[in-house]
PDB file of C-alpha atoms in Angstrom:
ATOM      1  CA  UNK A  15     159.087 -22.393 125.090  1.00 72.00           C
ATOM      2  CA  UNK A  16     161.809 -24.207 123.174  1.00 79.00           C
ATOM      3  CA  UNK A  17     165.339 -23.992 124.508  1.00 88.00           C
ATOM      4  CA  UNK A  18     166.582 -22.828 121.116  1.00 93.00           C
ATOM      5  CA  UNK A  19     164.508 -20.800 118.680  1.00 94.00           C
ATOM      6  CA  UNK A  20     165.430 -20.535 115.016  1.00 94.00           C
ATOM      7  CA  UNK A  21     163.320 -19.249 112.160  1.00 88.00           C
ATOM      8  CA  UNK A  22     162.931 -22.130 109.681  1.00 85.00           C
ATOM      9  CA  UNK A  23     162.603 -19.823 106.706  1.00 86.00           C
ATOM     10  CA  UNK A  24     162.844 -20.461 103.832  1.00 92.00           C
ATOM     11  CA  UNK A  25     165.148 -17.567 103.117  1.00 95.00           C
ATOM     12  CA  UNK A  26     165.776 -16.704  99.484  1.00 97.00           C
ATOM     13  CA  UNK A  27     168.510 -14.256  98.476  1.00 97.00           C
ATOM     14  CA  UNK A  28     170.287 -13.282  95.261  1.00 97.00           C
ATOM     15  CA  UNK A  29     173.861 -14.332  94.675  1.00 98.00           C
ATOM     16  CA  UNK A  30     176.326 -11.955  96.316  1.00 97.00           C
ATOM     17  CA  UNK A  31     173.982 -10.913  99.118  1.00 97.00           C
ATOM     18  CA  UNK A  32     174.937 -10.853 102.769  1.00 97.00           C
ATOM     19  CA  UNK A  33     172.951 -13.439 104.670  1.00 97.00           C
ATOM     20  CA  UNK A  34     172.110 -13.166 108.353  1.00 97.00           C
ATOM     21  CA  UNK A  35     170.943 -16.242 110.252  1.00 97.00           C
ATOM     22  CA  UNK A  36     169.956 -16.062 113.891  1.00 97.00           C
ATOM     23  CA  UNK A  37     169.084 -18.112 116.936  1.00 97.00           C
ATOM     24  CA  UNK A  38     167.925 -17.212 120.396  1.00 96.00           C
ATOM     25  CA  UNK A  39     168.160 -19.402 123.436  1.00 95.00           C
ATOM     26  CA  UNK A  40     166.780 -19.446 126.939  1.00 93.00           C
ATOM     27  CA  UNK A  41     169.293 -21.457 128.964  1.00 90.00           C
ATOM     28  CA  UNK A  42     172.150 -19.337 130.264  1.00 89.00           C
ATOM     29  CA  UNK A  43     174.111 -22.523 131.016  1.00 87.00           C
ATOM     30  CA  UNK A  44     174.958 -22.985 127.341  1.00 89.00           C
ATOM     31  CA  UNK A  45     178.650 -22.293 126.912  1.00 87.00           C
ATOM     32  CA  UNK A  46     179.536 -23.504 123.427  1.00 90.00           C
ATOM     33  CA  UNK A  47     177.847 -22.474 120.215  1.00 94.00           C
ATOM     34  CA  UNK A  48     178.056 -24.044 116.810  1.00 94.00           C
ATOM     35  CA  UNK A  49     176.718 -23.589 113.328  1.00 97.00           C
ATOM     36  CA  UNK A  50     176.235 -26.547 111.048  1.00 96.00           C
ATOM     37  CA  UNK A  51     175.399 -26.632 107.356  1.00 97.00           C
ATOM     38  CA  UNK A  52     173.331 -29.511 106.055  1.00 96.00           C
ATOM     39  CA  UNK A  53     172.762 -30.254 102.414  1.00 95.00           C
ATOM     40  CA  UNK A  54     169.731 -32.287 101.458  1.00 91.00           C
ATOM     41  CA  UNK A  55     170.066 -35.958 102.413  1.00 89.00           C
ATOM     42  CA  UNK A  56     173.514 -35.425 103.948  1.00 93.00           C
ATOM     43  CA  UNK A  57     174.871 -35.235 107.467  1.00 94.00           C
ATOM     44  CA  UNK A  58     175.486 -31.822 109.069  1.00 95.00           C
ATOM     45  CA  UNK A  59     178.886 -30.248 108.504  1.00 95.00           C
ATOM     46  CA  UNK A  60     180.448 -28.129 111.243  1.00 94.00           C
ATOM     47  CA  UNK A  61     180.997 -24.564 110.042  1.00 95.00           C
ATOM     48  CA  UNK A  62     181.759 -22.526 113.139  1.00 94.00           C
ATOM     49  CA  UNK A  63     182.505 -23.233 116.795  1.00 91.00           C
ATOM     50  CA  UNK A  64     182.656 -20.532 119.446  1.00 90.00           C
ATOM     51  CA  UNK A  65     182.612 -20.448 123.211  1.00 84.00           C
ATOM     52  CA  UNK A  66     182.634 -16.794 124.112  1.00 81.00           C
ATOM     53  CA  UNK A  67     180.776 -13.626 123.317  1.00 86.00           C
ATOM     54  CA  UNK A  68     182.096 -11.751 120.328  1.00 89.00           C
ATOM     55  CA  UNK A  69     182.834 -12.450 116.700  1.00 92.00           C
ATOM     56  CA  UNK A  70     184.699 -15.249 114.995  1.00 94.00           C
ATOM     57  CA  UNK A  71     185.507 -15.077 111.326  1.00 95.00           C
ATOM     58  CA  UNK A  72     186.375 -17.839 108.880  1.00 95.00           C
ATOM     59  CA  UNK A  73     186.507 -16.862 105.256  1.00 96.00           C
ATOM     60  CA  UNK A  74     183.084 -15.638 104.167  1.00 97.00           C
ATOM     61  CA  UNK A  75     181.512 -16.751 107.441  1.00 97.00           C
ATOM     62  CA  UNK A  76     181.278 -14.772 110.673  1.00 97.00           C
ATOM     63  CA  UNK A  77     179.760 -16.163 113.840  1.00 97.00           C
ATOM     64  CA  UNK A  78     178.582 -13.752 116.482  1.00 96.00           C
ATOM     65  CA  UNK A  79     177.618 -14.574 120.050  1.00 95.00           C
ATOM     66  CA  UNK A  80     175.927 -12.239 122.521  1.00 94.00           C
ATOM     67  CA  UNK A  81     175.531 -14.129 125.775  1.00 92.00           C
ATOM     68  CA  UNK A  82     173.922 -11.212 127.562  1.00 92.00           C
ATOM     69  CA  UNK A  83     171.079 -11.239 125.047  1.00 94.00           C
ATOM     70  CA  UNK A  84     171.180 -15.015 124.519  1.00 94.00           C
ATOM     71  CA  UNK A  85     171.449 -14.430 120.800  1.00 95.00           C
ATOM     72  CA  UNK A  86     173.768 -15.893 118.182  1.00 96.00           C
ATOM     73  CA  UNK A  87     174.164 -15.094 114.523  1.00 97.00           C
ATOM     74  CA  UNK A  88     175.880 -16.414 111.432  1.00 97.00           C
ATOM     75  CA  UNK A  89     176.706 -14.019 108.612  1.00 97.00           C
ATOM     76  CA  UNK A  90     177.570 -15.187 105.128  1.00 98.00           C
ATOM     77  CA  UNK A  91     179.228 -12.630 102.871  1.00 98.00           C
ATOM     78  CA  UNK A  92     179.141 -12.789  99.086  1.00 98.00           C
ATOM     79  CA  UNK A  93     176.679 -15.662  99.170  1.00 98.00           C
ATOM     80  CA  UNK A  94     176.940 -18.277  96.445  1.00 97.00           C
ATOM     81  CA  UNK A  95     174.422 -20.764  95.030  1.00 97.00           C
ATOM     82  CA  UNK A  96     176.543 -23.477  96.647  1.00 97.00           C
ATOM     83  CA  UNK A  97     175.611 -21.994 100.037  1.00 97.00           C
ATOM     84  CA  UNK A  98     172.029 -23.146  99.476  1.00 97.00           C
ATOM     85  CA  UNK A  99     171.421 -25.533 102.354  1.00 97.00           C
ATOM     86  CA  UNK A 100     169.840 -25.746 105.777  1.00 96.00           C
ATOM     87  CA  UNK A 101     171.791 -24.021 108.538  1.00 97.00           C
ATOM     88  CA  UNK A 102     171.422 -25.344 112.057  1.00 96.00           C
ATOM     89  CA  UNK A 103     172.548 -23.577 115.167  1.00 96.00           C
ATOM     90  CA  UNK A 104     173.522 -25.815 118.064  1.00 94.00           C
ATOM     91  CA  UNK A 105     174.419 -25.210 121.664  1.00 92.00           C
ATOM     92  CA  UNK A 106     176.262 -27.414 124.018  1.00 87.00           C
ATOM     93  CA  UNK A 107     174.740 -28.215 127.340  1.00 71.00           C
ATOM     94  CA  UNK A 108     175.316 -31.181 129.608  1.00 69.00           C
ATOM     95  CA  UNK A 109     177.424 -33.060 127.056  1.00 74.00           C
ATOM     96  CA  UNK A 110     174.822 -32.985 124.312  1.00 82.00           C
ATOM     97  CA  UNK A 111     173.892 -30.562 121.608  1.00 88.00           C
ATOM     98  CA  UNK A 112     170.597 -28.751 121.494  1.00 90.00           C
ATOM     99  CA  UNK A 113     169.709 -27.868 117.919  1.00 92.00           C
ATOM    100  CA  UNK A 114     167.601 -25.148 116.458  1.00 93.00           C
ATOM    101  CA  UNK A 115     164.976 -26.058 113.883  1.00 92.00           C
ATOM    102  CA  UNK A 116     167.308 -25.088 111.024  1.00 94.00           C
ATOM    103  CA  UNK A 117     166.899 -22.288 108.479  1.00 96.00           C
ATOM    104  CA  UNK A 118     166.576 -23.255 104.827  1.00 95.00           C
ATOM    105  CA  UNK A 119     168.578 -20.903 102.643  1.00 97.00           C
ATOM    106  CA  UNK A 120     168.318 -20.622  98.887  1.00 97.00           C
ATOM    107  CA  UNK A 121     170.814 -18.462  96.995  1.00 98.00           C
ATOM    108  CA  UNK A 122     169.688 -17.886  93.432  1.00 96.00           C
ATOM    109  CA  UNK A 123     171.989 -16.803  90.580  1.00 94.00           C
TER     110      UNK A 123
ATOM    111  CA  UNK B  13     190.557 -34.499 109.881  1.00 69.00           C
ATOM    112  CA  UNK B  14     187.569 -35.508 112.028  1.00 86.00           C
ATOM    113  CA  UNK B  15     185.868 -37.741 109.497  1.00 93.00           C
ATOM    114  CA  UNK B  16     182.939 -39.926 110.450  1.00 95.00           C
ATOM    115  CA  UNK B  17     181.556 -42.591 108.153  1.00 96.00           C
ATOM    116  CA  UNK B  18     178.307 -44.508 108.190  1.00 97.00           C
ATOM    117  CA  UNK B  19     177.343 -47.734 106.535  1.00 97.00           C
ATOM    118  CA  UNK B  20     175.105 -48.383 104.767  1.00 97.00           C
ATOM    119  CA  UNK B  21     174.081 -45.045 103.288  1.00 96.00           C
ATOM    120  CA  UNK B  22     170.693 -46.403 102.279  1.00 97.00           C
ATOM    121  CA  UNK B  23     168.857 -49.540 103.259  1.00 97.00           C
ATOM    122  CA  UNK B  24     165.449 -50.970 102.441  1.00 97.00           C
ATOM    123  CA  UNK B  25     164.107 -53.733 104.632  1.00 95.00           C
ATOM    124  CA  UNK B  26     160.873 -55.577 105.145  1.00 96.00           C
ATOM    125  CA  UNK B  27     158.672 -54.995 108.149  1.00 97.00           C
ATOM    126  CA  UNK B  28     159.651 -57.223 111.065  1.00 97.00           C
ATOM    127  CA  UNK B  29     163.303 -57.572 110.155  1.00 97.00           C
ATOM    128  CA  UNK B  30     166.276 -55.993 111.909  1.00 97.00           C
ATOM    129  CA  UNK B  31     168.771 -53.571 110.445  1.00 97.00           C
ATOM    130  CA  UNK B  32     172.241 -52.675 111.702  1.00 97.00           C
ATOM    131  CA  UNK B  33     173.857 -49.320 110.972  1.00 98.00           C
ATOM    132  CA  UNK B  34     177.562 -48.747 111.604  1.00 97.00           C
ATOM    133  CA  UNK B  35     179.210 -45.486 112.579  1.00 97.00           C
ATOM    134  CA  UNK B  36     182.988 -45.138 112.472  1.00 96.00           C
ATOM    135  CA  UNK B  37     185.373 -42.335 113.337  1.00 93.00           C
ATOM    136  CA  UNK B  38     188.071 -42.687 110.703  1.00 94.00           C
ATOM    137  CA  UNK B  39     190.886 -40.438 111.880  1.00 89.00           C
ATOM    138  CA  UNK B  40     190.263 -39.849 115.564  1.00 88.00           C
ATOM    139  CA  UNK B  41     189.222 -41.701 118.663  1.00 88.00           C
ATOM    140  CA  UNK B  42     185.722 -40.969 119.861  1.00 88.00           C
ATOM    141  CA  UNK B  43     184.891 -41.312 123.532  1.00 84.00           C
ATOM    142  CA  UNK B  44     181.285 -40.483 122.856  1.00 90.00           C
ATOM    143  CA  UNK B  45     179.031 -41.132 119.911  1.00 94.00           C
ATOM    144  CA  UNK B  46     175.522 -39.881 119.417  1.00 95.00           C
ATOM    145  CA  UNK B  47     172.651 -41.239 117.374  1.00 97.00           C
ATOM    146  CA  UNK B  48     170.036 -38.947 115.858  1.00 96.00           C
ATOM    147  CA  UNK B  49     167.048 -39.394 113.629  1.00 96.00           C
ATOM    148  CA  UNK B  50     165.711 -36.775 111.306  1.00 94.00           C
ATOM    149  CA  UNK B  51     162.370 -36.580 109.539  1.00 91.00           C
ATOM    150  CA  UNK B  52     162.000 -34.594 106.305  1.00 87.00           C
ATOM    151  CA  UNK B  53     162.322 -30.856 106.800  1.00 83.00           C
ATOM    152  CA  UNK B  54     162.780 -31.260 110.538  1.00 87.00           C
ATOM    153  CA  UNK B  55     165.715 -30.802 112.821  1.00 88.00           C
ATOM    154  CA  UNK B  56     167.780 -33.566 114.366  1.00 91.00           C
ATOM    155  CA  UNK B  57     166.308 -35.495 117.259  1.00 92.00           C
ATOM    156  CA  UNK B  58     168.793 -37.046 119.649  1.00 94.00           C
ATOM    157  CA  UNK B  59     168.007 -40.686 120.284  1.00 96.00           C
ATOM    158  CA  UNK B  60     170.868 -41.802 122.489  1.00 95.00           C
ATOM    159  CA  UNK B  61     174.376 -41.109 123.695  1.00 93.00           C
ATOM    160  CA  UNK B  62     176.911 -43.901 123.846  1.00 91.00           C
ATOM    161  CA  UNK B  63     180.261 -44.021 125.558  1.00 88.00           C
ATOM    162  CA  UNK B  64     182.838 -46.611 124.665  1.00 83.00           C
ATOM    163  CA  UNK B  65     182.525 -49.678 126.860  1.00 81.00           C
ATOM    164  CA  UNK B  66     179.364 -48.676 128.667  1.00 84.00           C
ATOM    165  CA  UNK B  67     175.629 -48.794 128.121  1.00 88.00           C
ATOM    166  CA  UNK B  68     174.004 -46.145 126.019  1.00 92.00           C
ATOM    167  CA  UNK B  69     171.880 -43.420 127.552  1.00 93.00           C
ATOM    168  CA  UNK B  70     168.562 -43.091 125.749  1.00 96.00           C
ATOM    169  CA  UNK B  71     166.479 -39.957 125.453  1.00 94.00           C
ATOM    170  CA  UNK B  72     162.995 -39.923 126.845  1.00 94.00           C
ATOM    171  CA  UNK B  73     160.554 -41.678 124.567  1.00 94.00           C
ATOM    172  CA  UNK B  74     163.161 -43.735 122.716  1.00 95.00           C
ATOM    173  CA  UNK B  75     162.681 -47.480 123.144  1.00 94.00           C
ATOM    174  CA  UNK B  76     166.015 -48.964 124.105  1.00 93.00           C
ATOM    175  CA  UNK B  77     164.869 -52.507 123.293  1.00 95.00           C
ATOM    176  CA  UNK B  78     163.977 -51.423 119.799  1.00 96.00           C
ATOM    177  CA  UNK B  79     167.037 -49.307 119.085  1.00 97.00           C
ATOM    178  CA  UNK B  80     170.013 -51.297 120.306  1.00 96.00           C
ATOM    179  CA  UNK B  81     173.254 -49.370 120.528  1.00 95.00           C
ATOM    180  CA  UNK B  82     176.683 -50.875 120.962  1.00 91.00           C
ATOM    181  CA  UNK B  83     179.885 -48.862 121.318  1.00 89.00           C
ATOM    182  CA  UNK B  84     182.510 -51.569 121.320  1.00 83.00           C
ATOM    183  CA  UNK B  85     185.568 -49.487 120.561  1.00 89.00           C
ATOM    184  CA  UNK B  86     186.773 -45.894 120.355  1.00 89.00           C
ATOM    185  CA  UNK B  87     186.098 -45.869 116.621  1.00 92.00           C
ATOM    186  CA  UNK B  88     182.924 -47.893 116.163  1.00 94.00           C
ATOM    187  CA  UNK B  89     179.324 -47.649 117.319  1.00 94.00           C
ATOM    188  CA  UNK B  90     176.383 -49.570 115.908  1.00 96.00           C
ATOM    189  CA  UNK B  91     172.656 -48.943 115.950  1.00 97.00           C
ATOM    190  CA  UNK B  92     170.378 -51.918 115.387  1.00 97.00           C
ATOM    191  CA  UNK B  93     166.735 -51.252 114.633  1.00 97.00           C
ATOM    192  CA  UNK B  94     164.969 -54.409 115.749  1.00 97.00           C
ATOM    193  CA  UNK B  95     161.652 -55.595 114.329  1.00 96.00           C
ATOM    194  CA  UNK B  96     161.491 -52.563 112.073  1.00 96.00           C
ATOM    195  CA  UNK B  97     158.140 -51.111 111.054  1.00 96.00           C
ATOM    196  CA  UNK B  98     157.241 -48.514 108.420  1.00 96.00           C
ATOM    197  CA  UNK B  99     157.085 -45.778 111.074  1.00 95.00           C
ATOM    198  CA  UNK B 100     160.796 -46.398 111.739  1.00 96.00           C
ATOM    199  CA  UNK B 101     161.575 -45.170 108.224  1.00 96.00           C
ATOM    200  CA  UNK B 102     163.757 -42.120 108.693  1.00 96.00           C
ATOM    201  CA  UNK B 103     167.200 -40.636 108.227  1.00 96.00           C
ATOM    202  CA  UNK B 104     169.563 -41.837 110.950  1.00 98.00           C
ATOM    203  CA  UNK B 105     172.712 -39.848 111.606  1.00 97.00           C
ATOM    204  CA  UNK B 106     175.542 -40.503 114.020  1.00 97.00           C
ATOM    205  CA  UNK B 107     178.073 -38.076 115.395  1.00 96.00           C
ATOM    206  CA  UNK B 108     181.240 -38.404 117.419  1.00 93.00           C
ATOM    207  CA  UNK B 109     183.307 -36.280 119.738  1.00 89.00           C
ATOM    208  CA  UNK B 110     187.040 -36.498 120.069  1.00 79.00           C
ATOM    209  CA  UNK B 111     188.805 -37.742 123.168  1.00 62.00           C
ATOM    210  CA  UNK B 112     190.646 -34.405 123.386  1.00 62.00           C
ATOM    211  CA  UNK B 113     189.721 -32.776 126.647  1.00 60.00           C
ATOM    212  CA  UNK B 114     187.320 -29.884 126.442  1.00 65.00           C
ATOM    213  CA  UNK B 115     186.520 -30.272 122.752  1.00 69.00           C
ATOM    214  CA  UNK B 116     182.755 -30.528 122.584  1.00 75.00           C
ATOM    215  CA  UNK B 117     182.490 -30.359 118.818  1.00 85.00           C
ATOM    216  CA  UNK B 118     180.460 -33.131 117.282  1.00 90.00           C
ATOM    217  CA  UNK B 119     181.385 -34.424 113.863  1.00 93.00           C
ATOM    218  CA  UNK B 120     178.602 -36.018 111.909  1.00 95.00           C
ATOM    219  CA  UNK B 121     178.448 -38.944 109.577  1.00 96.00           C
ATOM    220  CA  UNK B 122     176.729 -38.698 106.188  1.00 96.00           C
ATOM    221  CA  UNK B 123     173.582 -40.404 107.449  1.00 97.00           C
ATOM    222  CA  UNK B 124     171.706 -43.606 106.659  1.00 97.00           C
ATOM    223  CA  UNK B 125     168.339 -43.555 104.994  1.00 97.00           C
ATOM    224  CA  UNK B 126     166.153 -46.395 106.238  1.00 97.00           C
ATOM    225  CA  UNK B 127     163.026 -47.393 104.388  1.00 97.00           C
ATOM    226  CA  UNK B 128     160.861 -50.106 105.896  1.00 97.00           C
ATOM    227  CA  UNK B 129     158.308 -51.632 103.536  1.00 96.00           C
TER     228      UNK B 129
END
């Protein structure tokens, strides 16, 4: 069993849709949770950073962490074609990040 | 803030030669830098962790004599792929964490595409 599970997709949605991206994890020692966005042939860009259960909002993005269920989510409201990218969840353990496989998202006009 | 650069962005080299990739934190000091490789449509694979002034810690299965890492200052780390072979062709990405206590966020560079012919 992988430490972090993430559905690789691809996920295709129409412009304006609400997108839900999810990861589950097995190690209860993870304390910090991040979401990165990666465009093709580019380095990952940090979108959200949380360290507690609950919700954190930043513009059209909301990160949700449920430590009791070992489940994290990223919601994108009013999705745009420019949101088309691969979204990677990452969790911090022992001074290094453990990444999910990444979910490829395509938002079509 | 928190900008990380890499140079070069793309390099082609012949089999058997060595290639050096630089990673710089431009607007912050990085106690720790990480080197990843990524194959097409796959997630990032951590190769090694380097702390300024000390030897890098390599992940299991990564040949430290092949992938030489130097972290000479708080803003610069280098990865040298020695005696490169076609199977070393990949996308190499570095990341850095700030010296601020408790901040575990990693900021990534734009990546370097290595093609070995």
